[in-house]
Tab-separated table of C-alpha atoms in Angstrom:
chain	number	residue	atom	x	y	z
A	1	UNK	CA	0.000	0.000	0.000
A	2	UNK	CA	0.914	3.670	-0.746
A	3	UNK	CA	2.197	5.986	1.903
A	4	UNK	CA	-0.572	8.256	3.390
A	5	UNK	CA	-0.311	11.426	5.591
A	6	UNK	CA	0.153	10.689	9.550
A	7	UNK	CA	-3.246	12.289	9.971
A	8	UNK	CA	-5.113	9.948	7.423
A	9	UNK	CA	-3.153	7.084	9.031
A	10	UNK	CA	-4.643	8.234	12.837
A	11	UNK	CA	-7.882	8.591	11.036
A	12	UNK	CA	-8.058	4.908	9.609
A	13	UNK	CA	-6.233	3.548	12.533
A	14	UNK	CA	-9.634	4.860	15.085
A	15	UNK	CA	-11.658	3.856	12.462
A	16	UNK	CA	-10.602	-0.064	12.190
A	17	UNK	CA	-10.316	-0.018	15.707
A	18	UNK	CA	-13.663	1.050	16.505
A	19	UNK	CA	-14.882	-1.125	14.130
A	20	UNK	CA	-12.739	-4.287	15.604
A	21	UNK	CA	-14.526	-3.769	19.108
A	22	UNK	CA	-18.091	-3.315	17.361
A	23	UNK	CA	-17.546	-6.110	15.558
A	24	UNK	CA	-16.728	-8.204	18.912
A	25	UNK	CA	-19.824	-7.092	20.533
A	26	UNK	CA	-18.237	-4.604	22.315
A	27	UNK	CA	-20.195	-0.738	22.488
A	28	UNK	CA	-17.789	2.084	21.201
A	29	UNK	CA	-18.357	5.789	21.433
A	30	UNK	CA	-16.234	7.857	19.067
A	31	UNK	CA	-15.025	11.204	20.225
A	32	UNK	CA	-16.547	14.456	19.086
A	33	UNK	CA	-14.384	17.216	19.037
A	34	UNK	CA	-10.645	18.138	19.880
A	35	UNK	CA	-8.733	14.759	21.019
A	36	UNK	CA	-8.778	14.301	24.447
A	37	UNK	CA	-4.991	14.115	25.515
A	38	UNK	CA	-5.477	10.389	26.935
A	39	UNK	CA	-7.436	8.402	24.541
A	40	UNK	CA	-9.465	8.323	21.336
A	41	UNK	CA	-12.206	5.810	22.093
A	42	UNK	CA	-14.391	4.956	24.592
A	43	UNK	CA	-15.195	0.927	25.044
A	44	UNK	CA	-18.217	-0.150	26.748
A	45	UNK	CA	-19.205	-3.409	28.068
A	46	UNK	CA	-22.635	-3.751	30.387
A	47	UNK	CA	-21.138	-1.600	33.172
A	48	UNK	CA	-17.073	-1.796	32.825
A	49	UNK	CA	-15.630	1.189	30.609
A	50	UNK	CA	-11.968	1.142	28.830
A	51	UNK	CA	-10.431	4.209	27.842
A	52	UNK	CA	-8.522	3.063	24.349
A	53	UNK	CA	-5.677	5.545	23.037
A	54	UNK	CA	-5.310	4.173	19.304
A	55	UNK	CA	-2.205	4.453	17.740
A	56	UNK	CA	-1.631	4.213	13.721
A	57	UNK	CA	1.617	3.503	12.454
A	58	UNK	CA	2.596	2.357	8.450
A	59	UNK	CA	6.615	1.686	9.405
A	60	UNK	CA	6.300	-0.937	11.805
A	61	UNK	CA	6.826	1.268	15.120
A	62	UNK	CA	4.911	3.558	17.466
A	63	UNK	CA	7.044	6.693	19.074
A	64	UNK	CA	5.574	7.035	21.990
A	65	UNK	CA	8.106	8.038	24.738
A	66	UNK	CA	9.961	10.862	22.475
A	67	UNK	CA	8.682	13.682	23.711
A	68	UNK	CA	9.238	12.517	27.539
A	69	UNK	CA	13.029	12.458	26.628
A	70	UNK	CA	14.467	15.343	26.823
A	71	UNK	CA	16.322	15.399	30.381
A	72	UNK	CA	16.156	12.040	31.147
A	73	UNK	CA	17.210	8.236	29.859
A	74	UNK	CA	14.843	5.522	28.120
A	75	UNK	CA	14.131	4.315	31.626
A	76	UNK	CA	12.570	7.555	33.154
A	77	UNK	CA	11.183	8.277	29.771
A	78	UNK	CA	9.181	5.760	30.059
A	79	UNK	CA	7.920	6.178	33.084
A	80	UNK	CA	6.728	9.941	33.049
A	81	UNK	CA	4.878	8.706	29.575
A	82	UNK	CA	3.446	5.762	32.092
A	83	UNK	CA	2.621	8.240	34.841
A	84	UNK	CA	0.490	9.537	32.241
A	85	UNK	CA	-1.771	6.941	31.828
A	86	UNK	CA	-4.784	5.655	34.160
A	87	UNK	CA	-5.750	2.107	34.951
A	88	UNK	CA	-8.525	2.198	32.969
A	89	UNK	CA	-6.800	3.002	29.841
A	90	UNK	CA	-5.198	0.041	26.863
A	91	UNK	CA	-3.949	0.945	23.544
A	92	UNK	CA	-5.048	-0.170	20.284
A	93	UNK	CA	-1.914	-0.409	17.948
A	94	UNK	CA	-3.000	-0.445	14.337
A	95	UNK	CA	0.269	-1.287	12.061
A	96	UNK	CA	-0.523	-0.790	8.204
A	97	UNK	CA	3.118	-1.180	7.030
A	98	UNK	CA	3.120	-3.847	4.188
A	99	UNK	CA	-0.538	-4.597	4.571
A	100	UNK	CA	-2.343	-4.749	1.081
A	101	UNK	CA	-5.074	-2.272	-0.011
A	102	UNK	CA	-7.641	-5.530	0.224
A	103	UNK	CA	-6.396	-6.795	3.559
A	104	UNK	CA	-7.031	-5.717	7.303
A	105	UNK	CA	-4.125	-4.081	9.163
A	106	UNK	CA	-2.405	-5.598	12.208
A	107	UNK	CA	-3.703	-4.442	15.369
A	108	UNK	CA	-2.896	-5.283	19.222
A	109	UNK	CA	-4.225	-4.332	22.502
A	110	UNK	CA	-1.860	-3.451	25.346
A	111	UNK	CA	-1.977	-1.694	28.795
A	112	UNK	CA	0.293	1.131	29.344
A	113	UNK	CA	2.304	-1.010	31.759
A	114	UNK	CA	2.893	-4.046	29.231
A	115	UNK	CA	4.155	-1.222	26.480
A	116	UNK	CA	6.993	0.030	29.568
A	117	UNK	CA	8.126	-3.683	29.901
A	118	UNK	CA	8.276	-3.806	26.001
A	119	UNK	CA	10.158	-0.319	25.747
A	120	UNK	CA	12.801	-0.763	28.359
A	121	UNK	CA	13.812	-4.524	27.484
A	122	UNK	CA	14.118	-2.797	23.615
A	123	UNK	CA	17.314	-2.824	22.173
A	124	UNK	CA	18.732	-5.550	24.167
A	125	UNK	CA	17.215	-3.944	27.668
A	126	UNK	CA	18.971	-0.699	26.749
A	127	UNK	CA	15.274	0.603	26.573
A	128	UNK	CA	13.427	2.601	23.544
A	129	UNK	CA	11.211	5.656	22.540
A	130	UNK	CA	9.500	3.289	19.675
A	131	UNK	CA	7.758	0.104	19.992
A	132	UNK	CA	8.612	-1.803	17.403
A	133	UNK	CA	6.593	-4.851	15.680
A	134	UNK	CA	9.117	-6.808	14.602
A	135	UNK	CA	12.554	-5.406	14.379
A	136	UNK	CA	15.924	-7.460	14.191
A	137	UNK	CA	18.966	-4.924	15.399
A	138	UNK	CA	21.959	-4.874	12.899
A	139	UNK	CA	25.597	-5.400	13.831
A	140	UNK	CA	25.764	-1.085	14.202
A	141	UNK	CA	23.681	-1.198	16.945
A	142	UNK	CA	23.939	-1.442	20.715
A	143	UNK	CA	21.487	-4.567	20.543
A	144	UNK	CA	23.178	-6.045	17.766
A	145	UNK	CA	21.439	-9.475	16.689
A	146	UNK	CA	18.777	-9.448	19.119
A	147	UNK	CA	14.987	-8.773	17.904
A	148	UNK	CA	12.264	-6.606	19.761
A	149	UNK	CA	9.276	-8.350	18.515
A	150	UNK	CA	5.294	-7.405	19.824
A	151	UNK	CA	3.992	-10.615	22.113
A	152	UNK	CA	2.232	-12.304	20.370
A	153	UNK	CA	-0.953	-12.573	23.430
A	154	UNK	CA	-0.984	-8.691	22.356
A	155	UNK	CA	-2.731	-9.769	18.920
A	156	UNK	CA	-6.408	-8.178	19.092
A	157	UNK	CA	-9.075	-10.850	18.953
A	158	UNK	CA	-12.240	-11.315	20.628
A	159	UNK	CA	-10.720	-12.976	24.281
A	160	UNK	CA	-8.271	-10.061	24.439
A	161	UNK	CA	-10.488	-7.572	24.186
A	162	UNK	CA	-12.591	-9.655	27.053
A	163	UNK	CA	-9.284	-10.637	29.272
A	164	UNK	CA	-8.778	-6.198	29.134
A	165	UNK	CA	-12.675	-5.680	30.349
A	166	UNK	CA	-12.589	-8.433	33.274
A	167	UNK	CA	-9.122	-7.525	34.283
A	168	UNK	CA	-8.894	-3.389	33.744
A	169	UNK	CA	-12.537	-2.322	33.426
């Protein structure tokens, strides 16, 4: 597929995750509006409520720390982006990088605190501002022939979405 603009890739990114939890059962309530700083969707489920923060992404990572850099190491980066973030909030990570025009991008479902584990074992546990998908480290790099790689429980199907209600909701 064609590279698109960032904001038409945030756009589709909401848009196949809000239809991934409708399609699941699940009620979703789009936002109206400017973006709320903390999330994008709201996921609804008899009673229990999930704040989801999607994230769209067509090169196989999602910067998310970079802007809690400046100052600091990958470590504490990482945890004043996690300080930002309740308990009743998961992302929805919507990867479109080599995924055809006919075909359904990649998505997962993680909670703030799985995505810090992920970011500071990345690069060889020398920690990360970009969750990568799958990304083997070249023989430059300080994690030379290692590979950061997304778990695979992450992968957003029906019994995640219900393990993040009963457990976070």
């Amino acid at each position: 597929m064609k590279k698109i603009s960032s904001w038409h890739v945030g756009v589709a990114a909401e848009a196949f995750a809000a239809a991934q939890f409708a399609r699941y059962g699940i009620d979703v309530s789009v936002q109206y509006g400017a973006n709320q700083p903390e999330y994008d969707l709201i996921a609804t489920q008899g009673d229990k409520m999930l704040k989801i923060s999607v994230k769209g992404s067509q090169d196989g990572g999602w910067g998310l720390t970079q802007n809690y850099k400046k100052g600091c190491d990958y470590f504490e980066a990482t945890d004043k982006w996690l300080s930002n973030h309740g308990k009743k909030t998961i992302f929805c990570l919507v990867q479109f990088q080599d995924v055809g025009d006919d075909s359904l991008p990649r998505m997962y479902l993680a909670t703030p605190e799985e995505i810090a584990v992920e970011l500071k074992k990345s690069r060889n546990g020398a920690g990360d501002t970009v969750l990568r998908e799958y990304h083997k480290w070249n023989s430059n790099s300080i994690a030379s022939g290692t590979t950061d790689i997304i778990p695979p429980q992450w992968i957003f199907t029906k019994d995640r979405a219900q393990f993040m209600f009963d457990t976070y909701a």
